[in-house]
């Protein structure tokens, strides 16, 4: 995990094989980190991960886990960086199944595009979820 406090981006790396519990640990580690600020964006790098073993139940489990941390997390963007068609498709499926009201999510194949999208995001506290800026939604596509 790396936190770029100036840009407001937390970089999280998921290694192969995919493990839901490791994902949960990374989220809790991020939220407890002294440099983390409510509303920071996250970039999940899952390049090299064989996501074929990820099930719909894994996605639901991660969704419920994230919902339980909404107050601490705040509203922010989440970019998922992939390097294969299957990971792109599964990440888009997570985007639908894992729909989170406090996280605007998108999937990318290029790091610079993901970072650019995250850089465009100001921080919004959880209290302002109903007052999102115009054009902000949970259905962004690169």
Tab-separated table of C-alpha atoms in Angstrom, residues 8-97:
chain	number	residue	atom	x	y	z
A	8	UNK	CA	-5.326	12.129	-2.376
A	9	UNK	CA	-4.798	8.656	-3.855
A	10	UNK	CA	-4.247	5.366	-2.051
A	11	UNK	CA	-2.542	2.686	-4.179
A	12	UNK	CA	-3.504	-0.871	-3.263
A	13	UNK	CA	-1.912	-3.948	-4.846
A	14	UNK	CA	-3.750	-7.270	-4.967
A	15	UNK	CA	-1.513	-10.270	-5.554
A	16	UNK	CA	-2.334	-13.636	-7.073
A	17	UNK	CA	-4.139	-15.710	-5.990
A	18	UNK	CA	-7.141	-13.494	-5.278
A	19	UNK	CA	-8.141	-13.604	-1.612
A	20	UNK	CA	-11.199	-11.760	-0.254
A	21	UNK	CA	-9.718	-11.687	3.244
A	22	UNK	CA	-6.540	-10.045	1.961
A	23	UNK	CA	-8.672	-7.405	0.246
A	24	UNK	CA	-10.480	-6.730	3.519
A	25	UNK	CA	-7.167	-6.487	5.380
A	26	UNK	CA	-5.876	-3.959	2.839
A	27	UNK	CA	-8.990	-1.813	3.249
A	28	UNK	CA	-8.733	-1.825	7.040
A	29	UNK	CA	-4.996	-1.103	6.845
A	30	UNK	CA	-5.754	1.857	4.559
A	31	UNK	CA	-8.481	3.239	6.837
A	32	UNK	CA	-6.235	2.938	9.908
A	33	UNK	CA	-3.178	4.493	8.241
A	34	UNK	CA	-2.192	7.876	9.749
A	35	UNK	CA	-1.896	9.460	6.274
A	36	UNK	CA	-5.369	8.358	5.167
A	37	UNK	CA	-7.942	11.128	4.918
A	38	UNK	CA	-11.662	10.562	4.609
A	39	UNK	CA	-12.676	10.836	0.962
A	40	UNK	CA	-9.359	9.803	-0.588
A	41	UNK	CA	-9.565	7.937	-3.862
A	42	UNK	CA	-8.221	4.401	-4.244
A	43	UNK	CA	-6.460	2.683	-7.102
A	44	UNK	CA	-6.662	-1.102	-6.919
A	45	UNK	CA	-3.965	-2.685	-9.084
A	46	UNK	CA	-5.078	-6.226	-9.891
A	47	UNK	CA	-2.762	-6.704	-12.863
A	48	UNK	CA	-1.383	-10.225	-12.791
A	49	UNK	CA	-4.214	-11.565	-10.645
A	50	UNK	CA	-6.119	-14.559	-11.984
A	51	UNK	CA	-9.594	-13.310	-11.177
A	52	UNK	CA	-11.303	-16.301	-12.798
A	53	UNK	CA	-11.842	-17.775	-9.330
A	54	UNK	CA	-13.722	-14.678	-8.105
A	55	UNK	CA	-17.373	-15.475	-7.517
A	56	UNK	CA	-20.494	-13.368	-7.215
A	57	UNK	CA	-20.478	-14.251	-3.509
A	58	UNK	CA	-16.946	-12.791	-3.160
A	59	UNK	CA	-18.250	-9.589	-4.738
A	60	UNK	CA	-21.230	-9.418	-2.401
A	61	UNK	CA	-18.967	-10.065	0.580
A	62	UNK	CA	-16.666	-7.191	-0.426
A	63	UNK	CA	-19.683	-4.930	-0.958
A	64	UNK	CA	-21.028	-5.612	2.536
A	65	UNK	CA	-17.555	-5.134	4.003
A	66	UNK	CA	-17.206	-1.754	2.258
A	67	UNK	CA	-20.679	-0.647	3.311
A	68	UNK	CA	-19.698	-1.269	6.912
A	69	UNK	CA	-16.841	1.219	6.536
A	70	UNK	CA	-18.740	3.952	4.701
A	71	UNK	CA	-18.567	6.469	7.554
A	72	UNK	CA	-14.802	6.094	7.935
A	73	UNK	CA	-14.117	5.885	4.183
A	74	UNK	CA	-16.179	8.822	3.021
A	75	UNK	CA	-17.148	9.455	-0.568
A	76	UNK	CA	-14.379	8.863	-3.076
A	77	UNK	CA	-13.464	7.342	-6.375
A	78	UNK	CA	-12.097	3.851	-6.909
A	79	UNK	CA	-10.167	2.910	-10.026
A	80	UNK	CA	-9.476	-0.742	-10.763
A	81	UNK	CA	-6.414	-1.331	-12.942
A	82	UNK	CA	-6.480	-4.539	-15.004
A	83	UNK	CA	-4.363	-6.214	-17.670
A	84	UNK	CA	-6.680	-8.842	-19.137
A	85	UNK	CA	-10.109	-9.118	-20.703
A	86	UNK	CA	-11.350	-11.480	-17.994
A	87	UNK	CA	-10.250	-9.115	-15.210
A	88	UNK	CA	-11.824	-6.194	-17.049
A	89	UNK	CA	-15.115	-8.082	-17.351
A	90	UNK	CA	-15.101	-9.290	-13.755
A	91	UNK	CA	-14.243	-5.817	-12.497
A	92	UNK	CA	-17.157	-4.372	-14.471
A	93	UNK	CA	-19.356	-7.073	-12.940
A	94	UNK	CA	-18.140	-6.004	-9.473
A	95	UNK	CA	-19.025	-2.459	-10.475
A	96	UNK	CA	-22.633	-3.612	-10.938
A	97	UNK	CA	-22.895	-6.171	-8.113
